DNA sequence: CACTTGACTTAGACATTGTCCATTGTAGGA
DNA sequence: TCCTACAATGGACAATGTCTAAGTCAAGTG
């Protein structure tokens, strides 16, 4: 994550202990934490960090394009550090586990003009749902 | 919507003024109202209907498969009476307008086994985003 | 290194969306 | 018409997210 911290510093970010900790928490593959989960993990490293700062920092990271906001469930937004390789999501309907996936083809091309209603279509999100191996076994 | 009411009566639903009004509100093409929007429209027809009843009734309609829950924005769930023809959604990123769309192809087939991580994949949701004609003009 | 300043953090109030429960009301059958 | 199980109600509560006023501090300046 020092890559991320370097980029942020280069963008004029003031480097604080709080921001460093949030950036550290958002590291890894298939990481899709809610704001409160980020806060809980950040508190473990920096007990006095506040909820508001976690929300603020996540919002800034999203604005900067360094983190994606994903809404695979109807409850809380999730924050995804894998912002550099476009991808979609596979979600377990039972336990909520989320994996990054890279489907073949281009779903944008599958939407004919007659189904665009004059919209300028620029983006598409695909969410696959099913049961993860553990939940399917149970 | 008397189709819907007939089906519901056939399923043993007790018919109340409240349920009738909620069913009436959920009629039409490209209808994707939030619970509070449904409540506001229901109140116009039946002033004493409560918020809890609207939530309860929507939940029941979803359980019965007569209405779909869609989460095209990160705020409130939306309720979609078009539950009988599978479809996806096209959303204006600026004003939130939502249209039902029917893309070509089968996105499930575009997810290779190597990208399924052992999941049993059963469903896929596709959300197209862009600007509606009005918002693109502005 | 000390100073300064505006950006950052904090705690908690507030807002929105949704759920739950005890009480009251009523649809529909006997 | 009466009964009763099911439904509606209002309000408390919960979860998630936003906002603000006041205090704090990173980092540039000299
Ligand atoms: Mn992801
Ligand atoms: Mn729809
Ligand atoms: Zn699972
Ligand atoms: Zn629009």
mmCIF file of C-alpha atoms (C1' of nucleotides) and ligand atoms in Angstrom:
data_model
loop_
_atom_site.group_PDB
_atom_site.id
_atom_site.type_symbol
_atom_site.label_atom_id
_atom_site.label_comp_id
_atom_site.label_asym_id
_atom_site.label_seq_id
_atom_site.Cartn_x
_atom_site.Cartn_y
_atom_site.Cartn_z
ATOM 1 C CA UNK A 1 0.000 0.000 0.000
ATOM 2 C CA UNK A 2 2.920 2.375 0.060
ATOM 3 C CA UNK A 3 2.209 2.718 -3.651
ATOM 4 C CA UNK A 4 -1.141 4.171 -2.728
ATOM 5 C CA UNK A 5 0.321 6.400 -0.050
ATOM 6 C CA UNK A 6 2.920 7.684 -2.517
ATOM 7 C CA UNK A 7 0.269 8.511 -5.085
ATOM 8 C CA UNK A 8 -1.835 10.280 -2.510
ATOM 9 C CA UNK A 9 1.083 12.322 -1.246
ATOM 10 C CA UNK A 10 1.774 13.271 -4.835
ATOM 11 C CA UNK A 11 -1.770 14.496 -5.132
ATOM 12 C CA UNK A 12 -1.277 16.906 -2.250
ATOM 13 C CA UNK A 13 -2.789 14.777 0.449
ATOM 14 C CA UNK A 14 -1.736 15.751 3.937
ATOM 15 C CA UNK A 15 -0.449 12.529 5.449
ATOM 16 C CA UNK A 16 -1.965 11.747 8.841
ATOM 17 C CA UNK A 17 -1.902 8.668 11.037
ATOM 18 C CA UNK A 18 -5.627 8.226 10.402
ATOM 19 C CA UNK A 19 -5.315 8.228 6.630
ATOM 20 C CA UNK A 20 -2.355 5.897 6.755
ATOM 21 C CA UNK A 21 -4.321 3.417 8.836
ATOM 22 C CA UNK A 22 -7.366 3.504 6.562
ATOM 23 C CA UNK A 23 -5.122 2.929 3.551
ATOM 24 C CA UNK A 24 -3.458 0.003 5.318
ATOM 25 C CA UNK A 25 -6.796 -1.602 6.099
ATOM 26 C CA UNK A 26 -7.809 -1.345 2.451
ATOM 27 C CA UNK A 27 -5.116 -3.623 1.153
ATOM 28 C CA UNK A 28 -5.453 -7.014 -0.476
ATOM 29 C CA UNK A 29 -7.370 -9.090 -2.994
ATOM 30 C CA UNK A 30 -11.137 -9.544 -2.803
ATOM 31 C CA UNK A 31 -11.372 -6.913 -0.066
ATOM 32 C CA UNK A 32 -14.848 -5.390 0.127
ATOM 33 C CA UNK A 33 -15.337 -3.951 3.599
ATOM 34 C CA UNK A 34 -18.160 -1.779 4.844
ATOM 35 C CA UNK A 35 -17.329 1.578 6.390
ATOM 36 C CA UNK A 36 -17.933 0.203 9.862
ATOM 37 C CA UNK A 37 -15.730 -2.796 9.182
ATOM 38 C CA UNK A 38 -12.985 -0.445 8.042
ATOM 39 C CA UNK A 39 -13.519 1.566 11.204
ATOM 40 C CA UNK A 40 -13.319 -1.517 13.422
ATOM 41 C CA UNK A 41 -10.020 -2.594 11.857
ATOM 42 C CA UNK A 42 -8.655 0.928 11.938
ATOM 43 C CA UNK A 43 -9.480 1.251 15.641
ATOM 44 C CA UNK A 44 -7.413 -1.867 16.303
ATOM 45 C CA UNK A 45 -4.384 0.001 14.981
ATOM 46 C CA UNK A 46 -5.245 3.529 16.109
ATOM 47 C CA UNK A 47 -7.780 3.438 18.930
ATOM 48 C CA UNK A 48 -8.757 7.097 18.838
ATOM 49 C CA UNK A 49 -9.732 7.234 15.152
ATOM 50 C CA UNK A 50 -13.286 8.450 14.733
ATOM 51 C CA UNK A 51 -16.107 7.164 12.608
ATOM 52 C CA UNK A 52 -16.411 10.503 10.818
ATOM 53 C CA UNK A 53 -12.792 10.384 9.735
ATOM 54 C CA UNK A 54 -13.202 6.899 8.318
ATOM 55 C CA UNK A 55 -16.244 8.034 6.341
ATOM 56 C CA UNK A 56 -14.442 11.177 5.188
ATOM 57 C CA UNK A 57 -11.334 9.300 4.131
ATOM 58 C CA UNK A 58 -13.253 6.624 2.280
ATOM 59 C CA UNK A 59 -15.192 9.314 0.453
ATOM 60 C CA UNK A 60 -11.982 11.041 -0.568
ATOM 61 C CA UNK A 61 -10.412 7.810 -1.775
ATOM 62 C CA UNK A 62 -13.498 7.187 -3.885
ATOM 63 C CA UNK A 63 -13.384 10.714 -5.332
ATOM 64 C CA UNK A 64 -9.749 10.231 -6.207
ATOM 65 C CA UNK A 65 -10.572 6.983 -7.985
ATOM 66 C CA UNK A 66 -8.311 4.991 -5.680
ATOM 67 C CA UNK A 67 -11.151 2.975 -4.154
ATOM 68 C CA UNK A 68 -14.474 1.824 -5.605
ATOM 69 C CA UNK A 69 -17.816 1.927 -3.888
ATOM 70 C CA UNK A 70 -19.771 -1.266 -4.486
ATOM 71 C CA UNK A 71 -23.314 -2.073 -3.446
ATOM 72 C CA UNK A 72 -23.630 -5.810 -3.703
ATOM 73 C CA UNK A 73 -26.005 -5.992 -0.784
ATOM 74 C CA UNK A 74 -28.867 -3.748 0.171
ATOM 75 C CA UNK A 75 -27.397 -2.712 3.481
ATOM 76 C CA UNK A 76 -24.094 -0.879 3.593
ATOM 77 C CA UNK A 77 -21.850 0.330 0.814
ATOM 78 C CA UNK A 78 -18.604 -1.589 0.504
ATOM 79 C CA UNK A 79 -15.176 -0.221 -0.334
ATOM 80 C CA UNK A 80 -12.994 -1.973 -2.881
ATOM 81 C CA UNK A 81 -9.281 -1.160 -3.226
ATOM 82 C CA UNK A 82 -9.112 -3.015 -6.553
ATOM 83 C CA UNK A 83 -9.811 0.128 -8.574
ATOM 84 C CA UNK A 84 -7.188 -0.390 -11.265
ATOM 85 C CA UNK A 85 -8.381 -3.553 -13.003
ATOM 86 C CA UNK A 86 -12.020 -3.331 -14.104
ATOM 87 C CA UNK A 87 -14.006 -6.230 -12.740
ATOM 88 C CA UNK A 88 -17.392 -7.431 -11.577
ATOM 89 C CA UNK A 89 -18.563 -9.318 -8.507
ATOM 90 C CA UNK A 90 -19.730 -12.752 -7.486
ATOM 91 C CA UNK A 91 -21.687 -12.754 -4.233
ATOM 92 C CA UNK A 92 -22.818 -15.585 -1.986
ATOM 93 C CA UNK A 93 -26.524 -15.106 -1.375
ATOM 94 C CA UNK A 94 -26.268 -16.759 2.019
ATOM 95 C CA UNK A 95 -23.088 -15.577 3.758
ATOM 96 C CA UNK A 96 -22.320 -12.507 1.649
ATOM 97 C CA UNK A 97 -18.828 -13.570 0.588
ATOM 98 C CA UNK A 98 -17.643 -11.517 -2.386
ATOM 99 C CA UNK A 99 -15.121 -12.427 -5.101
ATOM 100 C CA UNK A 100 -13.804 -10.279 -7.901
ATOM 101 C CA UNK A 101 -14.557 -11.806 -11.312
ATOM 102 C CA UNK A 102 -13.606 -11.027 -14.886
ATOM 103 C CA UNK A 103 -16.304 -12.267 -17.279
ATOM 104 C CA UNK A 104 -15.741 -12.703 -20.998
ATOM 105 C CA UNK A 105 -17.368 -10.443 -23.524
ATOM 106 C CA UNK A 106 -18.576 -6.895 -23.278
ATOM 107 C CA UNK A 107 -22.026 -6.506 -21.767
ATOM 108 C CA UNK A 108 -22.267 -2.954 -23.147
ATOM 109 C CA UNK A 109 -22.337 -4.401 -26.673
ATOM 110 C CA UNK A 110 -25.283 -6.587 -25.691
ATOM 111 C CA UNK A 111 -27.595 -3.630 -25.169
ATOM 112 C CA UNK A 112 -29.124 -2.786 -28.573
ATOM 113 C CA UNK A 113 -29.920 0.793 -29.513
ATOM 114 C CA UNK A 114 -33.605 -0.014 -29.379
ATOM 115 C CA UNK A 115 -33.151 -0.742 -25.677
ATOM 116 C CA UNK A 116 -31.221 2.433 -24.859
ATOM 117 C CA UNK A 117 -34.128 4.886 -24.794
ATOM 118 C CA UNK A 118 -31.885 7.686 -26.014
ATOM 119 C CA UNK A 119 -29.546 7.313 -23.050
ATOM 120 C CA UNK A 120 -25.811 7.825 -23.408
ATOM 121 C CA UNK A 121 -24.710 4.556 -21.839
ATOM 122 C CA UNK A 122 -21.224 4.700 -20.381
ATOM 123 C CA UNK A 123 -20.883 1.952 -17.818
ATOM 124 C CA UNK A 124 -22.203 -1.415 -16.780
ATOM 125 C CA UNK A 125 -22.078 -3.323 -13.498
ATOM 126 C CA UNK A 126 -22.643 -7.051 -13.367
ATOM 127 C CA UNK A 127 -23.364 -8.895 -10.140
ATOM 128 C CA UNK A 128 -23.433 -12.680 -10.148
ATOM 129 C CA UNK A 129 -25.236 -14.381 -7.289
ATOM 130 C CA UNK A 130 -25.132 -17.903 -5.995
ATOM 131 C CA UNK A 131 -23.788 -20.029 -3.166
ATOM 132 C CA UNK A 132 -20.167 -20.221 -2.140
ATOM 133 C CA UNK A 133 -18.646 -23.702 -1.666
ATOM 134 C CA UNK A 134 -19.103 -23.623 2.119
ATOM 135 C CA UNK A 135 -22.720 -22.505 1.968
ATOM 136 C CA UNK A 136 -23.553 -24.976 -0.819
ATOM 137 C CA UNK A 137 -22.130 -27.818 1.294
ATOM 138 C CA UNK A 138 -24.183 -26.876 4.364
ATOM 139 C CA UNK B 1 -53.704 -4.579 -11.514
ATOM 140 C CA UNK B 2 -56.897 -6.494 -10.837
ATOM 141 C CA UNK B 3 -54.894 -9.407 -12.230
ATOM 142 C CA UNK B 4 -52.541 -9.025 -9.339
ATOM 143 C CA UNK B 5 -55.350 -8.663 -6.812
ATOM 144 C CA UNK B 6 -57.010 -11.783 -8.208
ATOM 145 C CA UNK B 7 -53.817 -13.766 -7.902
ATOM 146 C CA UNK B 8 -53.274 -12.571 -4.383
ATOM 147 C CA UNK B 9 -56.817 -13.399 -3.321
ATOM 148 C CA UNK B 10 -56.284 -16.848 -4.823
ATOM 149 C CA UNK B 11 -53.216 -17.221 -2.637
ATOM 150 C CA UNK B 12 -55.287 -16.640 0.478
ATOM 151 C CA UNK B 13 -54.454 -12.991 0.952
ATOM 152 C CA UNK B 14 -56.937 -11.171 3.137
ATOM 153 C CA UNK B 15 -57.993 -8.206 1.044
ATOM 154 C CA UNK B 16 -57.764 -4.891 2.869
ATOM 155 C CA UNK B 17 -58.040 -1.310 1.689
ATOM 156 C CA UNK B 18 -54.355 -0.832 2.473
ATOM 157 C CA UNK B 19 -53.201 -3.762 0.385
ATOM 158 C CA UNK B 20 -55.428 -2.731 -2.470
ATOM 159 C CA UNK B 21 -53.972 0.763 -2.461
ATOM 160 C CA UNK B 22 -50.373 -0.475 -2.402
ATOM 161 C CA UNK B 23 -51.116 -2.806 -5.308
ATOM 162 C CA UNK B 24 -52.718 0.063 -7.235
ATOM 163 C CA UNK B 25 -49.688 2.272 -6.714
ATOM 164 C CA UNK B 26 -47.423 -0.477 -8.038
ATOM 165 C CA UNK B 27 -48.894 -0.521 -11.520
ATOM 166 C CA UNK B 28 -47.315 0.406 -14.816
ATOM 167 C CA UNK B 29 -44.201 0.120 -16.938
ATOM 168 C CA UNK B 30 -40.794 1.246 -15.718
ATOM 169 C CA UNK B 31 -42.152 1.733 -12.197
ATOM 170 C CA UNK B 32 -39.407 1.569 -9.570
ATOM 171 C CA UNK B 33 -40.576 3.384 -6.462
ATOM 172 C CA UNK B 34 -38.949 3.490 -3.043
ATOM 173 C CA UNK B 35 -40.951 2.392 -0.021
ATOM 174 C CA UNK B 36 -41.462 6.001 1.006
ATOM 175 C CA UNK B 37 -42.589 6.976 -2.475
ATOM 176 C CA UNK B 38 -45.085 4.139 -2.381
ATOM 177 C CA UNK B 39 -46.209 5.373 1.012
ATOM 178 C CA UNK B 40 -46.641 8.947 -0.215
ATOM 179 C CA UNK B 41 -48.785 7.829 -3.150
ATOM 180 C CA UNK B 42 -50.748 5.444 -0.984
ATOM 181 C CA UNK B 43 -51.473 8.201 1.538
ATOM 182 C CA UNK B 44 -52.965 10.275 -1.267
ATOM 183 C CA UNK B 45 -55.565 7.564 -1.751
ATOM 184 C CA UNK B 46 -55.930 6.375 1.821
ATOM 185 C CA UNK B 47 -54.689 9.023 4.266
ATOM 186 C CA UNK B 48 -54.511 6.850 7.343
ATOM 187 C CA UNK B 49 -52.259 4.131 5.906
ATOM 188 C CA UNK B 50 -49.144 3.685 8.005
ATOM 189 C CA UNK B 51 -45.530 3.415 7.012
ATOM 190 C CA UNK B 52 -45.246 0.010 8.708
ATOM 191 C CA UNK B 53 -48.083 -1.387 6.635
ATOM 192 C CA UNK B 54 -46.478 -0.225 3.411
ATOM 193 C CA UNK B 55 -43.206 -1.876 4.400
ATOM 194 C CA UNK B 56 -45.025 -5.044 5.449
ATOM 195 C CA UNK B 57 -47.053 -5.225 2.256
ATOM 196 C CA UNK B 58 -44.070 -4.600 0.020
ATOM 197 C CA UNK B 59 -42.170 -7.318 1.860
ATOM 198 C CA UNK B 60 -45.018 -9.742 1.338
ATOM 199 C CA UNK B 61 -45.326 -8.929 -2.344
ATOM 200 C CA UNK B 62 -41.608 -9.590 -2.711
ATOM 201 C CA UNK B 63 -41.866 -12.917 -0.853
ATOM 202 C CA UNK B 64 -44.728 -13.936 -3.122
ATOM 203 C CA UNK B 65 -42.631 -13.083 -6.162
ATOM 204 C CA UNK B 66 -45.146 -10.513 -7.381
ATOM 205 C CA UNK B 67 -42.772 -7.587 -6.959
ATOM 206 C CA UNK B 68 -38.998 -7.363 -7.280
ATOM 207 C CA UNK B 69 -36.638 -5.508 -5.006
ATOM 208 C CA UNK B 70 -34.027 -3.593 -6.975
ATOM 209 C CA UNK B 71 -31.078 -1.627 -5.652
ATOM 210 C CA UNK B 72 -29.970 0.603 -8.479
ATOM 211 C CA UNK B 73 -28.947 3.395 -6.157
ATOM 212 C CA UNK B 74 -27.162 3.243 -2.852
ATOM 213 C CA UNK B 75 -29.947 4.779 -0.847
ATOM 214 C CA UNK B 76 -33.307 3.068 -0.709
ATOM 215 C CA UNK B 77 -34.504 -0.200 -2.152
ATOM 216 C CA UNK B 78 -36.917 0.173 -5.043
ATOM 217 C CA UNK B 79 -39.959 -1.957 -5.781
ATOM 218 C CA UNK B 80 -40.611 -3.206 -9.304
ATOM 219 C CA UNK B 81 -43.984 -4.656 -10.323
ATOM 220 C CA UNK B 82 -42.489 -6.059 -13.545
ATOM 221 C CA UNK B 83 -41.687 -9.407 -11.928
ATOM 222 C CA UNK B 84 -42.855 -11.726 -14.673
ATOM 223 C CA UNK B 85 -40.532 -10.815 -17.511
ATOM 224 C CA UNK B 86 -36.858 -11.061 -16.591
ATOM 225 C CA UNK B 87 -35.068 -7.817 -17.307
ATOM 226 C CA UNK B 88 -32.222 -5.556 -16.282
ATOM 227 C CA UNK B 89 -31.978 -1.819 -15.642
ATOM 228 C CA UNK B 90 -30.659 1.315 -17.261
ATOM 229 C CA UNK B 91 -30.131 4.154 -14.801
ATOM 230 C CA UNK B 92 -29.438 7.832 -15.337
ATOM 231 C CA UNK B 93 -26.410 8.719 -13.226
ATOM 232 C CA UNK B 94 -27.634 12.272 -12.819
ATOM 233 C CA UNK B 95 -31.414 12.236 -12.215
ATOM 234 C CA UNK B 96 -31.883 8.591 -11.284
ATOM 235 C CA UNK B 97 -34.420 7.771 -14.010
ATOM 236 C CA UNK B 98 -34.730 4.008 -14.467
ATOM 237 C CA UNK B 99 -35.798 2.046 -17.547
ATOM 238 C CA UNK B 100 -36.315 -1.679 -17.897
ATOM 239 C CA UNK B 101 -34.036 -3.161 -20.554
ATOM 240 C CA UNK B 102 -33.669 -6.558 -22.212
ATOM 241 C CA UNK B 103 -30.059 -7.071 -23.357
ATOM 242 C CA UNK B 104 -29.059 -9.747 -25.847
ATOM 243 C CA UNK B 105 -27.046 -12.745 -24.833
ATOM 244 C CA UNK B 106 -26.753 -14.533 -21.522
ATOM 245 C CA UNK B 107 -24.247 -12.987 -19.110
ATOM 246 C CA UNK B 108 -24.191 -16.185 -17.050
ATOM 247 C CA UNK B 109 -22.523 -17.938 -19.962
ATOM 248 C CA UNK B 110 -19.810 -15.272 -19.968
ATOM 249 C CA UNK B 111 -18.500 -16.283 -16.565
ATOM 250 C CA UNK B 112 -15.979 -19.088 -17.106
ATOM 251 C CA UNK B 113 -15.584 -21.873 -14.571
ATOM 252 C CA UNK B 114 -12.156 -20.564 -13.700
ATOM 253 C CA UNK B 115 -13.843 -17.384 -12.489
ATOM 254 C CA UNK B 116 -16.501 -19.102 -10.387
ATOM 255 C CA UNK B 117 -14.346 -20.027 -7.387
ATOM 256 C CA UNK B 118 -16.456 -23.121 -6.756
ATOM 257 C CA UNK B 119 -19.644 -21.087 -6.371
ATOM 258 C CA UNK B 120 -22.969 -22.402 -7.615
ATOM 259 C CA UNK B 121 -23.947 -19.386 -9.697
ATOM 260 C CA UNK B 122 -27.680 -19.048 -10.173
ATOM 261 C CA UNK B 123 -28.453 -15.473 -11.064
ATOM 262 C CA UNK B 124 -27.010 -12.320 -12.557
ATOM 263 C CA UNK B 125 -28.048 -8.675 -12.343
ATOM 264 C CA UNK B 126 -26.854 -6.145 -14.890
ATOM 265 C CA UNK B 127 -27.102 -2.406 -14.315
ATOM 266 C CA UNK B 128 -26.299 -0.058 -17.170
ATOM 267 C CA UNK B 129 -25.456 3.519 -16.262
ATOM 268 C CA UNK B 130 -25.344 6.680 -18.323
ATOM 269 C CA UNK B 131 -27.259 9.874 -18.958
ATOM 270 C CA UNK B 132 -30.879 10.085 -19.977
ATOM 271 C CA UNK B 133 -31.746 12.307 -22.971
ATOM 272 C CA UNK B 134 -32.820 15.222 -20.747
ATOM 273 C CA UNK B 135 -29.700 15.109 -18.593
ATOM 274 C CA UNK B 136 -27.401 14.675 -21.598
ATOM 275 C CA UNK B 137 -28.927 17.784 -23.190
ATOM 276 C CA UNK B 138 -28.449 19.919 -20.069
ATOM 277 C "C1'" DC C 1 13.835 24.733 15.367
ATOM 278 C "C1'" DA C 2 9.703 27.497 16.480
ATOM 279 C "C1'" DC C 3 5.804 29.661 14.264
ATOM 280 C "C1'" DT C 4 1.745 29.836 11.648
ATOM 281 C "C1'" DT C 5 -2.192 28.447 9.185
ATOM 282 C "C1'" DG C 6 -5.474 26.054 6.891
ATOM 283 C "C1'" DA C 7 -6.529 21.412 6.398
ATOM 284 C "C1'" DC C 8 -7.759 17.526 9.310
ATOM 285 C "C1'" DT C 9 -9.998 15.108 13.256
ATOM 286 C "C1'" DT C 10 -13.305 14.575 16.709
ATOM 287 C "C1'" DA C 11 -17.716 13.794 19.304
ATOM 288 C "C1'" DG C 12 -22.012 13.837 18.953
ATOM 289 C "C1'" DA C 13 -26.317 15.622 17.023
ATOM 290 C "C1'" DC C 14 -29.097 14.785 13.216
ATOM 291 C "C1'" DA C 15 -31.144 12.458 8.925
ATOM 292 C "C1'" DT C 16 -32.762 8.576 6.323
ATOM 293 C "C1'" DT C 17 -34.154 4.031 5.757
ATOM 294 C "C1'" DG C 18 -35.820 0.104 7.692
ATOM 295 C "C1'" DT C 19 -37.458 -3.203 11.620
ATOM 296 C "C1'" DC C 20 -40.031 -4.570 15.641
ATOM 297 C "C1'" DC C 21 -43.679 -4.794 18.996
ATOM 298 C "C1'" DA C 22 -47.886 -4.109 21.787
ATOM 299 C "C1'" DT C 23 -52.193 -2.638 20.964
ATOM 300 C "C1'" DT C 24 -56.264 -1.925 18.257
ATOM 301 C "C1'" DG C 25 -59.093 -2.975 14.247
ATOM 302 C "C1'" DT C 26 -61.364 -5.827 10.846
ATOM 303 C "C1'" DA C 27 -62.098 -9.418 6.824
ATOM 304 C "C1'" DG C 28 -64.297 -13.198 6.073
ATOM 305 C "C1'" DG C 29 -65.983 -17.547 7.642
ATOM 306 C "C1'" DA C 30 -69.319 -20.021 10.961
ATOM 307 C "C1'" DT D 1 -74.433 -11.247 13.444
ATOM 308 C "C1'" DC D 2 -70.434 -12.809 15.931
ATOM 309 C "C1'" DC D 3 -65.652 -14.572 16.408
ATOM 310 C "C1'" DT D 4 -61.180 -14.836 15.804
ATOM 311 C "C1'" DA D 5 -57.048 -15.032 13.467
ATOM 312 C "C1'" DC D 6 -54.791 -12.032 10.709
ATOM 313 C "C1'" DA D 7 -53.725 -7.219 9.580
ATOM 314 C "C1'" DA D 8 -52.910 -2.194 10.637
ATOM 315 C "C1'" DT D 9 -51.192 1.238 13.561
ATOM 316 C "C1'" DG D 10 -47.906 4.400 15.973
ATOM 317 C "C1'" DG D 11 -43.983 4.745 18.025
ATOM 318 C "C1'" DA D 12 -39.703 2.991 19.757
ATOM 319 C "C1'" DC D 13 -35.526 1.213 18.169
ATOM 320 C "C1'" DA D 14 -31.616 -0.007 14.943
ATOM 321 C "C1'" DA D 15 -28.345 0.578 11.200
ATOM 322 C "C1'" DT D 16 -26.106 3.471 8.118
ATOM 323 C "C1'" DG D 17 -24.625 7.732 6.759
ATOM 324 C "C1'" DT D 18 -24.101 13.145 7.011
ATOM 325 C "C1'" DC D 19 -23.004 17.426 9.127
ATOM 326 C "C1'" DT D 20 -21.014 20.919 12.260
ATOM 327 C "C1'" DA D 21 -18.444 23.434 15.772
ATOM 328 C "C1'" DA D 22 -14.441 23.227 18.146
ATOM 329 C "C1'" DG D 23 -9.958 21.547 18.902
ATOM 330 C "C1'" DT D 24 -5.526 19.611 16.710
ATOM 331 C "C1'" DC D 25 -1.658 19.114 13.868
ATOM 332 C "C1'" DA D 26 1.190 18.461 9.193
ATOM 333 C "C1'" DA D 27 4.073 20.772 6.738
ATOM 334 C "C1'" DG D 28 5.818 24.942 4.712
ATOM 335 C "C1'" DT D 29 8.377 29.339 6.139
ATOM 336 C "C1'" DG D 30 12.044 31.826 8.059
HETATM 337 MN MN1 LIG E 1 -14.061 -5.938 -6.218
HETATM 338 MN MN1 LIG E 2 -37.547 -3.040 -13.619
HETATM 339 ZN ZN1 LIG E 3 -21.543 -18.407 1.490
HETATM 340 ZN ZN1 LIG E 4 -31.372 11.995 -16.188
#
